[in-house]
mmCIF file of C-alpha atoms in Angstrom:
data_model
loop_
_atom_site.group_PDB
_atom_site.id
_atom_site.type_symbol
_atom_site.label_atom_id
_atom_site.label_comp_id
_atom_site.label_asym_id
_atom_site.label_seq_id
_atom_site.Cartn_x
_atom_site.Cartn_y
_atom_site.Cartn_z
ATOM 1 C CA UNK A 752 -12.741 10.900 23.148
ATOM 2 C CA UNK A 753 -13.528 9.712 26.672
ATOM 3 C CA UNK A 754 -11.250 7.475 28.743
ATOM 4 C CA UNK A 755 -13.239 4.269 28.136
ATOM 5 C CA UNK A 756 -13.153 4.699 24.339
ATOM 6 C CA UNK A 757 -9.419 5.411 24.434
ATOM 7 C CA UNK A 758 -8.721 2.227 26.431
ATOM 8 C CA UNK A 759 -10.820 0.147 23.985
ATOM 9 C CA UNK A 760 -8.946 1.643 21.036
ATOM 10 C CA UNK A 761 -5.557 0.870 22.605
ATOM 11 C CA UNK A 762 -6.678 -2.707 23.354
ATOM 12 C CA UNK A 763 -7.753 -3.282 19.747
ATOM 13 C CA UNK A 764 -4.451 -1.859 18.469
ATOM 14 C CA UNK A 765 -2.465 -4.117 20.833
ATOM 15 C CA UNK A 766 -4.402 -7.184 19.654
ATOM 16 C CA UNK A 767 -3.730 -6.329 15.999
ATOM 17 C CA UNK A 768 0.005 -5.881 16.683
ATOM 18 C CA UNK A 769 0.176 -9.215 18.541
ATOM 19 C CA UNK A 770 -1.624 -10.974 15.686
ATOM 20 C CA UNK A 771 0.850 -9.512 13.190
ATOM 21 C CA UNK A 772 3.823 -10.596 15.307
ATOM 22 C CA UNK A 773 2.376 -14.109 15.670
ATOM 23 C CA UNK A 774 1.775 -14.353 11.920
ATOM 24 C CA UNK A 775 5.304 -13.223 11.057
ATOM 25 C CA UNK A 776 7.080 -15.332 13.692
ATOM 26 C CA UNK A 777 5.170 -18.594 13.244
ATOM 27 C CA UNK A 778 7.201 -21.347 11.533
ATOM 28 C CA UNK A 779 6.581 -21.826 7.847
ATOM 29 C CA UNK A 780 4.945 -25.048 6.702
ATOM 30 C CA UNK A 781 7.453 -27.549 5.325
ATOM 31 C CA UNK A 782 7.386 -27.772 1.546
ATOM 32 C CA UNK A 783 7.225 -31.408 0.432
ATOM 33 C CA UNK A 784 6.959 -30.605 -3.245
ATOM 34 C CA UNK A 785 9.034 -32.703 -5.646
ATOM 35 C CA UNK A 786 11.866 -30.549 -6.921
ATOM 36 C CA UNK A 787 15.250 -32.268 -7.355
ATOM 37 C CA UNK A 788 16.842 -29.008 -8.511
ATOM 38 C CA UNK A 789 20.397 -28.159 -7.483
ATOM 39 C CA UNK A 790 19.382 -24.950 -5.726
ATOM 40 C CA UNK A 791 16.374 -26.163 -3.697
ATOM 41 C CA UNK A 792 16.992 -26.795 0.010
ATOM 42 C CA UNK A 793 13.534 -28.259 0.633
ATOM 43 C CA UNK A 794 13.335 -31.976 1.623
ATOM 44 C CA UNK A 795 12.912 -33.181 -1.952
ATOM 45 C CA UNK A 796 15.486 -30.836 -3.478
ATOM 46 C CA UNK A 797 18.998 -31.896 -4.494
ATOM 47 C CA UNK A 798 21.041 -29.081 -3.015
ATOM 48 C CA UNK A 799 23.086 -31.403 -0.772
ATOM 49 C CA UNK A 800 23.882 -33.924 -3.507
ATOM 50 C CA UNK A 801 24.903 -31.270 -6.031
ATOM 51 C CA UNK A 802 27.274 -29.574 -3.607
ATOM 52 C CA UNK A 803 28.741 -32.914 -2.498
ATOM 53 C CA UNK A 804 29.424 -33.759 -6.137
ATOM 54 C CA UNK A 805 31.339 -30.503 -6.478
ATOM 55 C CA UNK A 806 33.531 -31.346 -3.469
ATOM 56 C CA UNK A 807 34.319 -34.998 -4.242
ATOM 57 C CA UNK A 808 34.629 -34.858 -8.037
ATOM 58 C CA UNK A 809 38.019 -33.990 -9.453
ATOM 59 C CA UNK A 810 36.328 -33.167 -12.759
ATOM 60 C CA UNK A 811 34.398 -29.987 -13.562
ATOM 61 C CA UNK A 812 30.601 -30.017 -13.157
ATOM 62 C CA UNK A 813 28.445 -28.082 -15.588
ATOM 63 C CA UNK A 814 24.727 -27.379 -15.239
ATOM 64 C CA UNK A 815 22.330 -27.756 -18.163
ATOM 65 C CA UNK A 816 19.188 -25.629 -18.192
ATOM 66 C CA UNK A 817 18.117 -26.623 -21.707
ATOM 67 C CA UNK A 818 16.609 -29.647 -23.400
ATOM 68 C CA UNK A 819 18.830 -32.560 -24.366
ATOM 69 C CA UNK A 820 18.627 -31.545 -28.014
ATOM 70 C CA UNK A 821 19.704 -27.962 -27.285
ATOM 71 C CA UNK A 822 22.520 -28.829 -24.894
ATOM 72 C CA UNK A 823 24.021 -31.935 -26.566
ATOM 73 C CA UNK A 824 23.380 -31.500 -30.299
ATOM 74 C CA UNK A 825 26.764 -29.816 -30.866
ATOM 75 C CA UNK A 826 28.673 -31.542 -28.084
ATOM 76 C CA UNK A 827 32.368 -32.288 -28.550
ATOM 77 C CA UNK A 828 32.565 -35.974 -29.554
ATOM 78 C CA UNK A 829 36.154 -36.232 -28.306
ATOM 79 C CA UNK A 830 35.126 -35.209 -24.790
ATOM 80 C CA UNK A 831 33.776 -37.934 -22.486
ATOM 81 C CA UNK A 832 31.123 -36.867 -19.988
ATOM 82 C CA UNK A 833 28.368 -38.237 -17.749
ATOM 83 C CA UNK A 834 24.919 -36.635 -17.832
ATOM 84 C CA UNK A 835 22.856 -37.035 -14.640
ATOM 85 C CA UNK A 836 19.036 -36.861 -14.754
ATOM 86 C CA UNK A 837 17.177 -37.128 -11.438
ATOM 87 C CA UNK A 838 13.459 -36.444 -11.154
ATOM 88 C CA UNK A 839 10.206 -38.053 -10.045
ATOM 89 C CA UNK A 840 9.186 -38.534 -13.683
ATOM 90 C CA UNK A 841 11.171 -38.186 -16.928
ATOM 91 C CA UNK A 842 10.098 -38.330 -20.549
ATOM 92 C CA UNK A 843 12.075 -37.489 -23.693
ATOM 93 C CA UNK A 844 10.502 -36.751 -27.068
ATOM 94 C CA UNK A 845 11.773 -38.241 -30.311
ATOM 95 C CA UNK A 846 14.248 -35.448 -31.028
ATOM 96 C CA UNK A 847 15.717 -35.528 -27.513
ATOM 97 C CA UNK A 848 15.918 -39.327 -27.588
ATOM 98 C CA UNK A 849 17.835 -39.371 -30.877
ATOM 99 C CA UNK A 850 20.288 -36.798 -29.509
ATOM 100 C CA UNK A 851 20.739 -38.767 -26.272
ATOM 101 C CA UNK A 852 21.316 -42.071 -28.110
ATOM 102 C CA UNK A 853 23.929 -40.433 -30.355
ATOM 103 C CA UNK A 854 25.558 -38.902 -27.290
ATOM 104 C CA UNK A 855 25.907 -42.307 -25.557
ATOM 105 C CA UNK A 856 26.904 -44.007 -28.792
ATOM 106 C CA UNK A 857 29.955 -41.701 -28.882
ATOM 107 C CA UNK A 858 31.210 -43.163 -25.593
ATOM 108 C CA UNK A 859 29.457 -40.951 -23.041
ATOM 109 C CA UNK A 860 27.251 -42.147 -20.199
ATOM 110 C CA UNK A 861 23.802 -41.192 -18.932
ATOM 111 C CA UNK A 862 22.488 -41.730 -15.405
ATOM 112 C CA UNK A 863 18.703 -41.562 -14.955
ATOM 113 C CA UNK A 864 16.947 -41.983 -11.606
ATOM 114 C CA UNK A 865 13.157 -41.741 -11.806
ATOM 115 C CA UNK A 866 9.945 -43.359 -10.581
ATOM 116 C CA UNK A 867 8.202 -43.040 -13.913
ATOM 117 C CA UNK A 868 9.642 -43.150 -17.396
ATOM 118 C CA UNK A 869 7.823 -43.338 -20.678
ATOM 119 C CA UNK A 870 8.345 -42.298 -24.261
ATOM 120 C CA UNK A 871 10.839 -43.016 -26.997
ATOM 121 C CA UNK A 872 13.876 -43.758 -24.825
ATOM 122 C CA UNK A 873 12.202 -46.452 -22.719
ATOM 123 C CA UNK A 874 10.933 -48.070 -25.922
ATOM 124 C CA UNK A 875 14.391 -47.996 -27.504
ATOM 125 C CA UNK A 876 16.058 -49.528 -24.423
ATOM 126 C CA UNK A 877 13.155 -51.970 -24.023
ATOM 127 C CA UNK A 878 12.554 -51.220 -20.351
ATOM 128 C CA UNK A 879 9.432 -50.566 -18.287
ATOM 129 C CA UNK A 880 9.137 -49.144 -14.789
ATOM 130 C CA UNK A 881 6.206 -49.994 -12.520
ATOM 131 C CA UNK A 882 5.039 -50.242 -8.903
ATOM 132 C CA UNK A 883 2.974 -52.625 -6.808
ATOM 133 C CA UNK A 884 0.328 -50.207 -5.595
ATOM 134 C CA UNK A 885 -1.536 -52.942 -3.724
ATOM 135 C CA UNK A 886 1.308 -54.046 -1.468
ATOM 136 C CA UNK A 887 4.408 -51.912 -1.040
ATOM 137 C CA UNK A 888 4.199 -48.676 -2.963
ATOM 138 C CA UNK A 889 5.159 -46.511 0.030
ATOM 139 C CA UNK A 890 6.244 -49.082 2.566
ATOM 140 C CA UNK A 891 9.780 -49.326 4.030
ATOM 141 C CA UNK A 892 12.137 -50.917 1.537
ATOM 142 C CA UNK A 893 15.679 -52.234 1.596
ATOM 143 C CA UNK A 894 17.709 -50.844 -1.284
ATOM 144 C CA UNK A 895 20.850 -52.855 -1.946
ATOM 145 C CA UNK A 896 23.229 -54.065 -4.612
ATOM 146 C CA UNK A 897 23.794 -57.282 -6.530
ATOM 147 C CA UNK A 898 27.468 -57.394 -5.582
ATOM 148 C CA UNK A 899 27.923 -59.075 -2.166
ATOM 149 C CA UNK A 900 30.865 -56.826 -1.451
ATOM 150 C CA UNK A 901 28.519 -53.817 -1.391
ATOM 151 C CA UNK A 902 26.137 -55.264 1.185
ATOM 152 C CA UNK A 903 27.380 -52.884 3.951
ATOM 153 C CA UNK A 904 26.274 -49.966 1.771
ATOM 154 C CA UNK A 905 22.655 -51.031 1.448
ATOM 155 C CA UNK A 906 20.096 -48.945 3.296
ATOM 156 C CA UNK A 907 16.489 -49.215 4.397
ATOM 157 C CA UNK A 908 14.286 -46.320 3.355
ATOM 158 C CA UNK A 909 11.568 -46.153 5.990
ATOM 159 C CA UNK A 910 9.606 -43.122 4.804
ATOM 160 C CA UNK A 911 9.435 -40.498 2.043
ATOM 161 C CA UNK A 912 9.692 -43.201 -0.586
ATOM 162 C CA UNK A 913 7.852 -44.539 -3.608
ATOM 163 C CA UNK A 914 8.953 -48.092 -4.333
ATOM 164 C CA UNK A 915 9.288 -48.372 -8.087
ATOM 165 C CA UNK A 916 11.198 -51.067 -9.937
ATOM 166 C CA UNK A 917 11.766 -52.532 -13.371
ATOM 167 C CA UNK A 918 8.941 -54.786 -14.480
ATOM 168 C CA UNK A 919 10.559 -55.413 -17.854
ATOM 169 C CA UNK A 920 14.171 -55.150 -19.082
ATOM 170 C CA UNK A 921 16.179 -56.316 -22.073
ATOM 171 C CA UNK A 922 17.843 -59.344 -20.487
ATOM 172 C CA UNK A 923 20.265 -59.705 -23.430
ATOM 173 C CA UNK A 924 21.816 -56.279 -22.888
ATOM 174 C CA UNK A 925 20.881 -54.974 -19.451
ATOM 175 C CA UNK A 926 23.044 -55.775 -16.404
ATOM 176 C CA UNK A 927 21.357 -55.744 -12.980
ATOM 177 C CA UNK A 928 23.270 -53.685 -10.403
ATOM 178 C CA UNK A 929 20.835 -53.168 -7.528
ATOM 179 C CA UNK A 930 17.548 -54.307 -6.000
ATOM 180 C CA UNK A 931 14.752 -53.125 -3.744
ATOM 181 C CA UNK A 932 13.083 -55.428 -1.220
ATOM 182 C CA UNK A 933 9.820 -54.910 0.647
ATOM 183 C CA UNK A 934 8.397 -57.278 3.253
ATOM 184 C CA UNK A 935 4.780 -58.015 2.397
ATOM 185 C CA UNK A 936 2.500 -58.002 5.414
ATOM 186 C CA UNK A 937 -0.472 -59.545 3.591
ATOM 187 C CA UNK A 938 -0.910 -62.302 1.045
ATOM 188 C CA UNK A 939 -3.008 -61.169 -1.896
ATOM 189 C CA UNK A 940 -4.503 -63.602 -4.354
ATOM 190 C CA UNK A 941 -2.964 -63.541 -7.817
ATOM 191 C CA UNK A 942 -0.046 -61.363 -6.651
ATOM 192 C CA UNK A 943 2.468 -61.344 -9.526
ATOM 193 C CA UNK A 944 5.206 -59.207 -7.937
ATOM 194 C CA UNK A 945 7.936 -60.826 -5.800
ATOM 195 C CA UNK A 946 9.336 -59.239 -2.634
ATOM 196 C CA UNK A 947 12.651 -58.371 -4.272
ATOM 197 C CA UNK A 948 12.814 -56.514 -7.579
ATOM 198 C CA UNK A 949 15.540 -54.922 -9.692
ATOM 199 C CA UNK A 950 15.765 -51.133 -9.328
ATOM 200 C CA UNK A 951 19.224 -50.377 -10.776
ATOM 201 C CA UNK A 952 20.574 -51.539 -14.137
ATOM 202 C CA UNK A 953 23.261 -50.739 -16.685
ATOM 203 C CA UNK A 954 22.420 -50.815 -20.404
ATOM 204 C CA UNK A 955 25.540 -50.656 -22.638
ATOM 205 C CA UNK A 956 24.941 -48.836 -25.902
ATOM 206 C CA UNK A 957 27.207 -48.481 -28.921
ATOM 207 C CA UNK A 958 30.752 -49.678 -29.477
ATOM 208 C CA UNK A 959 32.620 -46.967 -27.539
ATOM 209 C CA UNK A 960 31.829 -48.067 -23.944
ATOM 210 C CA UNK A 961 28.852 -45.743 -23.672
ATOM 211 C CA UNK A 962 26.041 -46.836 -21.339
ATOM 212 C CA UNK A 963 22.729 -45.900 -19.723
ATOM 213 C CA UNK A 964 22.536 -46.314 -15.944
ATOM 214 C CA UNK A 965 18.871 -46.569 -14.991
ATOM 215 C CA UNK A 966 17.707 -46.261 -11.367
ATOM 216 C CA UNK A 967 14.165 -46.154 -9.942
ATOM 217 C CA UNK A 968 14.603 -44.473 -6.542
ATOM 218 C CA UNK A 969 15.185 -40.712 -7.059
ATOM 219 C CA UNK A 970 14.218 -40.109 -3.404
ATOM 220 C CA UNK A 971 17.585 -41.562 -2.392
ATOM 221 C CA UNK A 972 19.241 -38.426 -3.832
ATOM 222 C CA UNK A 973 16.960 -35.907 -2.110
ATOM 223 C CA UNK A 974 18.077 -33.637 0.735
ATOM 224 C CA UNK A 975 15.880 -35.583 3.144
ATOM 225 C CA UNK A 976 17.666 -38.907 2.734
ATOM 226 C CA UNK A 977 21.114 -37.438 2.142
ATOM 227 C CA UNK A 978 20.914 -35.848 5.609
ATOM 228 C CA UNK A 979 19.317 -38.860 7.341
ATOM 229 C CA UNK A 980 22.039 -41.492 7.037
ATOM 230 C CA UNK A 981 21.252 -42.774 3.543
ATOM 231 C CA UNK A 982 23.960 -40.788 1.770
ATOM 232 C CA UNK A 983 26.196 -43.892 1.631
ATOM 233 C CA UNK A 984 23.678 -45.629 -0.620
ATOM 234 C CA UNK A 985 23.493 -42.643 -2.992
ATOM 235 C CA UNK A 986 27.303 -42.426 -3.125
ATOM 236 C CA UNK A 987 27.568 -46.141 -3.921
ATOM 237 C CA UNK A 988 25.044 -45.852 -6.772
ATOM 238 C CA UNK A 989 26.989 -42.966 -8.298
ATOM 239 C CA UNK A 990 30.284 -44.834 -7.862
ATOM 240 C CA UNK A 991 29.262 -47.099 -10.766
ATOM 241 C CA UNK A 992 29.478 -44.137 -13.143
ATOM 242 C CA UNK A 993 32.657 -43.493 -15.134
ATOM 243 C CA UNK A 994 34.965 -40.845 -13.671
ATOM 244 C CA UNK A 995 34.280 -38.292 -16.379
ATOM 245 C CA UNK A 996 33.199 -34.675 -16.349
ATOM 246 C CA UNK A 997 29.630 -34.380 -15.005
ATOM 247 C CA UNK A 998 26.728 -32.588 -16.691
ATOM 248 C CA UNK A 999 23.988 -31.956 -14.121
ATOM 249 C CA UNK A 1000 20.538 -31.645 -15.640
ATOM 250 C CA UNK A 1001 18.509 -28.811 -14.173
ATOM 251 C CA UNK A 1002 15.867 -28.743 -16.913
ATOM 252 C CA UNK A 1003 13.905 -31.985 -16.590
ATOM 253 C CA UNK A 1004 12.881 -31.162 -13.016
ATOM 254 C CA UNK A 1005 9.519 -30.919 -11.302
ATOM 255 C CA UNK A 1006 10.812 -27.849 -9.444
ATOM 256 C CA UNK A 1007 12.228 -26.131 -12.509
ATOM 257 C CA UNK A 1008 11.422 -22.437 -12.515
ATOM 258 C CA UNK A 1009 9.514 -21.573 -15.663
ATOM 259 C CA UNK A 1010 9.053 -18.022 -16.894
ATOM 260 C CA UNK A 1011 5.300 -17.500 -17.170
ATOM 261 C CA UNK A 1012 5.548 -13.936 -18.449
ATOM 262 C CA UNK A 1013 4.121 -13.119 -21.904
ATOM 263 C CA UNK A 1014 7.726 -12.080 -22.678
ATOM 264 C CA UNK A 1015 8.889 -15.662 -22.147
ATOM 265 C CA UNK A 1016 10.301 -16.016 -25.684
ATOM 266 C CA UNK A 1017 12.220 -12.745 -25.359
ATOM 267 C CA UNK A 1018 13.544 -13.508 -21.871
ATOM 268 C CA UNK A 1019 14.710 -17.001 -22.845
ATOM 269 C CA UNK A 1020 17.016 -15.608 -25.538
ATOM 270 C CA UNK A 1021 20.099 -13.911 -24.141
ATOM 271 C CA UNK A 1022 20.397 -11.462 -27.035
ATOM 272 C CA UNK A 1023 16.691 -10.555 -27.024
ATOM 273 C CA UNK A 1024 16.644 -10.294 -23.239
ATOM 274 C CA UNK A 1025 19.504 -7.755 -23.181
ATOM 275 C CA UNK A 1026 17.968 -5.846 -26.075
ATOM 276 C CA UNK A 1027 14.690 -5.654 -24.144
ATOM 277 C CA UNK A 1028 16.406 -4.472 -20.943
ATOM 278 C CA UNK A 1029 18.489 -1.857 -22.800
ATOM 279 C CA UNK A 1030 15.387 -0.561 -24.588
ATOM 280 C CA UNK A 1031 13.467 -0.387 -21.310
ATOM 281 C CA UNK A 1032 16.258 1.519 -19.534
ATOM 282 C CA UNK A 1033 16.658 3.857 -22.528
ATOM 283 C CA UNK A 1034 12.945 4.684 -22.501
ATOM 284 C CA UNK A 1035 13.052 5.424 -18.767
ATOM 285 C CA UNK A 1036 16.085 7.714 -19.194
ATOM 286 C CA UNK A 1037 14.427 9.413 -22.175
ATOM 287 C CA UNK A 1038 11.286 10.128 -20.154
ATOM 288 C CA UNK A 1039 13.329 11.465 -17.215
ATOM 289 C CA UNK A 1040 15.584 13.805 -19.240
ATOM 290 C CA UNK A 1041 12.890 14.769 -21.735
ATOM 291 C CA UNK A 1042 10.624 15.732 -18.866
ATOM 292 C CA UNK A 1043 13.321 17.974 -17.420
ATOM 293 C CA UNK A 1044 14.241 19.628 -20.720
ATOM 294 C CA UNK A 1045 10.725 20.312 -21.925
ATOM 295 C CA UNK A 1046 9.136 23.383 -20.381
ATOM 296 C CA UNK A 1047 5.701 23.088 -18.949
ATOM 297 C CA UNK A 1048 2.891 24.521 -21.009
ATOM 298 C CA UNK A 1049 2.502 28.141 -19.959
ATOM 299 C CA UNK A 1050 -1.162 28.891 -19.392
ATOM 300 C CA UNK A 1051 -2.619 31.823 -21.285
ATOM 301 C CA UNK A 1052 -3.153 34.683 -18.864
ATOM 302 C CA UNK A 1053 -5.714 37.196 -19.933
ATOM 303 C CA UNK A 1054 -4.321 40.759 -19.645
ATOM 304 C CA UNK A 1055 -5.828 42.971 -17.026
ATOM 305 C CA UNK A 1056 -8.618 45.067 -18.380
ATOM 306 C CA UNK A 1057 -7.941 48.783 -18.685
ATOM 307 C CA UNK A 1058 -10.831 50.112 -16.657
ATOM 308 C CA UNK A 1059 -9.902 53.725 -17.458
ATOM 309 C CA UNK A 1060 -10.069 53.001 -21.189
ATOM 310 C CA UNK A 1061 -13.423 51.268 -20.822
ATOM 311 C CA UNK A 1062 -14.682 54.137 -18.714
ATOM 312 C CA UNK A 1063 -13.519 56.684 -21.283
ATOM 313 C CA UNK A 1064 -15.127 54.745 -24.107
ATOM 314 C CA UNK A 1065 -18.366 54.508 -22.171
ATOM 315 C CA UNK A 1066 -18.371 58.248 -21.433
ATOM 316 C CA UNK A 1067 -17.562 59.009 -25.074
ATOM 317 C CA UNK A 1068 -20.395 56.801 -26.272
ATOM 318 C CA UNK A 1069 -22.699 58.490 -23.811
ATOM 319 C CA UNK A 1070 -21.735 61.972 -25.066
ATOM 320 C CA UNK A 1071 -22.083 60.888 -28.679
ATOM 321 C CA UNK A 1072 -25.509 59.380 -28.131
ATOM 322 C CA UNK A 1073 -26.734 62.609 -26.523
ATOM 323 C CA UNK A 1074 -25.266 64.743 -29.319
ATOM 324 C CA UNK A 1075 -22.890 66.607 -27.002
ATOM 325 C CA UNK A 1076 -20.257 67.145 -29.720
ATOM 326 C CA UNK A 1077 -18.822 70.252 -28.073
ATOM 327 C CA UNK A 1078 -17.780 68.351 -24.958
ATOM 328 C CA UNK A 1079 -16.283 65.548 -27.053
ATOM 329 C CA UNK A 1080 -14.290 68.001 -29.216
ATOM 330 C CA UNK A 1081 -12.967 69.864 -26.168
ATOM 331 C CA UNK A 1082 -11.827 66.628 -24.488
ATOM 332 C CA UNK A 1083 -10.244 65.390 -27.708
ATOM 333 C CA UNK A 1084 -8.349 68.689 -28.179
ATOM 334 C CA UNK A 1085 -7.142 68.610 -24.545
ATOM 335 C CA UNK A 1086 -5.962 65.012 -24.932
ATOM 336 C CA UNK A 1087 -4.120 65.835 -28.173
ATOM 337 C CA UNK A 1088 -2.357 68.837 -26.694
ATOM 338 C CA UNK A 1089 -1.369 66.806 -23.623
ATOM 339 C CA UNK A 1090 0.284 64.232 -25.912
ATOM 340 C CA UNK A 1091 2.265 66.994 -27.636
ATOM 341 C CA UNK A 1092 3.454 68.352 -24.285
ATOM 342 C CA UNK A 1093 4.518 64.944 -22.915
ATOM 343 C CA UNK A 1094 6.033 63.628 -26.163
ATOM 344 C CA UNK A 1095 7.663 66.668 -27.772
ATOM 345 C CA UNK A 1096 8.067 68.914 -24.724
ATOM 346 C CA UNK A 1097 6.402 71.900 -26.397
ATOM 347 C CA UNK A 1098 4.439 74.660 -24.717
ATOM 348 C CA UNK A 1099 0.840 74.580 -26.013
ATOM 349 C CA UNK A 1100 -0.347 77.822 -24.407
ATOM 350 C CA UNK A 1101 0.343 79.742 -27.603
ATOM 351 C CA UNK A 1102 -0.414 77.980 -30.881
ATOM 352 C CA UNK A 1103 1.693 80.365 -32.934
ATOM 353 C CA UNK A 1104 3.624 79.985 -36.182
ATOM 354 C CA UNK A 1105 6.783 79.213 -34.199
ATOM 355 C CA UNK A 1106 4.951 76.444 -32.350
ATOM 356 C CA UNK A 1107 3.675 75.016 -35.663
ATOM 357 C CA UNK A 1108 7.188 74.950 -37.154
ATOM 358 C CA UNK A 1109 8.703 73.190 -34.114
ATOM 359 C CA UNK A 1110 5.849 70.633 -33.984
ATOM 360 C CA UNK A 1111 6.176 69.857 -37.709
ATOM 361 C CA UNK A 1112 9.924 69.241 -37.357
ATOM 362 C CA UNK A 1113 9.696 67.083 -34.227
ATOM 363 C CA UNK A 1114 6.781 64.991 -35.481
ATOM 364 C CA UNK A 1115 8.175 64.633 -39.050
ATOM 365 C CA UNK A 1116 4.974 66.013 -40.527
ATOM 366 C CA UNK A 1117 4.647 68.564 -43.314
ATOM 367 C CA UNK A 1118 4.305 72.078 -42.089
ATOM 368 C CA UNK A 1119 1.189 72.546 -44.221
ATOM 369 C CA UNK A 1120 -0.552 69.517 -42.608
ATOM 370 C CA UNK A 1121 0.523 70.578 -39.146
ATOM 371 C CA UNK A 1122 -0.675 74.152 -39.750
ATOM 372 C CA UNK A 1123 -4.034 72.868 -41.038
ATOM 373 C CA UNK A 1124 -4.551 70.805 -37.850
ATOM 374 C CA UNK A 1125 -3.527 73.601 -35.448
ATOM 375 C CA UNK A 1126 -5.538 76.211 -37.292
ATOM 376 C CA UNK A 1127 -8.580 73.960 -37.174
ATOM 377 C CA UNK A 1128 -8.108 73.411 -33.432
ATOM 378 C CA UNK A 1129 -7.913 77.183 -32.945
ATOM 379 C CA UNK A 1130 -11.064 77.553 -35.037
ATOM 380 C CA UNK A 1131 -12.950 74.966 -32.985
ATOM 381 C CA UNK A 1132 -11.871 76.497 -29.707
ATOM 382 C CA UNK A 1133 -13.318 79.822 -30.848
ATOM 383 C CA UNK A 1134 -16.777 78.339 -31.415
ATOM 384 C CA UNK A 1135 -19.343 77.809 -28.662
ATOM 385 C CA UNK A 1136 -21.289 75.032 -30.324
ATOM 386 C CA UNK A 1137 -20.103 72.248 -32.566
ATOM 387 C CA UNK A 1138 -21.591 69.792 -34.980
ATOM 388 C CA UNK A 1139 -20.902 66.176 -35.838
ATOM 389 C CA UNK A 1140 -19.111 67.312 -38.996
ATOM 390 C CA UNK A 1141 -16.683 69.327 -36.888
ATOM 391 C CA UNK A 1142 -15.905 66.238 -34.786
ATOM 392 C CA UNK A 1143 -15.356 64.038 -37.870
ATOM 393 C CA UNK A 1144 -13.050 66.590 -39.512
ATOM 394 C CA UNK A 1145 -11.009 66.995 -36.303
ATOM 395 C CA UNK A 1146 -10.633 63.255 -35.926
ATOM 396 C CA UNK A 1147 -9.406 62.880 -39.569
ATOM 397 C CA UNK A 1148 -6.776 65.586 -39.133
ATOM 398 C CA UNK A 1149 -5.509 64.111 -35.840
ATOM 399 C CA UNK A 1150 -5.295 60.612 -37.363
ATOM 400 C CA UNK A 1151 -3.357 61.913 -40.372
ATOM 401 C CA UNK A 1152 -0.966 63.770 -38.065
ATOM 402 C CA UNK A 1153 -0.511 60.738 -35.805
ATOM 403 C CA UNK A 1154 0.251 58.337 -38.693
ATOM 404 C CA UNK A 1155 3.104 60.474 -39.978
ATOM 405 C CA UNK A 1156 4.789 61.388 -36.698
ATOM 406 C CA UNK A 1157 7.673 59.573 -35.065
#
């Protein structure tokens, strides 16, 4: 690589590194998503409020991550609590509504702050929440209280606000506690909404001092406003609640983390979740230890070919095809005698009667069979030419001798 190419390559690498550093170090975009969960520190989370409640409340605070029906169906009726629901929109089904009404009827209280509410509960309490989208939906609004003594605690929300209010309440039961006021900059024909509207009410329910506290400005409890001087307003709203143990809802939230895995049903059950994890870990351990204990498959290795044996067979076949029986018989006799010398340590120079007796004893053969073989070998060695019959007879005698020896 020449010098010019090397410089170009270094320049490209430096540019890539700088781009990576710029990408990593650049500030993250601010997340303005509605959340209202106790753990979210984004502007519209409720981390600040939840932790302030823990510091100022002398009662324990529990967090509910289940539906109203699941968390309150078996609640202790002798224990008085306050359940807090804060979210941009809230809706309860029939089963949850019946559980919530029974809960309040037993002397407990429920605080709900939301911009939108629909379903069975709003129908039962005979309330409706709306907004004037033509005039002051997101304009600065003054949120205050009905009581003159609380006027110092009212606050103006200049931004990050959706001005909702009650457009219909049960005037026989509901008690107005707070209002929201927006200055209209234009006069619109047939405008039916006044400048000041009710945004905080109390609806007593049952005969045991239970009540619903309904509020239409959940933004007041977000991190953004709690850290921008409007925390006094939020504290004043919550001061209307009874001083009971608090149940913080973390289920009916826009920012609630939902398990999207196909194993959602398993992971939502504590027993099934632990069973799944234990099974998974057991399978991993089984694979690890089983893999170590099981020997690898040993490949079949073909034995090395005996080239000498192949060569001998080839030579033998060649002799046999050419009818050279004499050469075959001589080689066979020499091979047989060599085996006797190496195996039984006998001298084969003289094939005498003494030799035959020793060979019969050492090889565990009958003396008659041994004598027949040796005598035949002597006979063949005395001949100059041999026939195929001679070779066959010699082979039979050697095989019989070999089968019986040790």
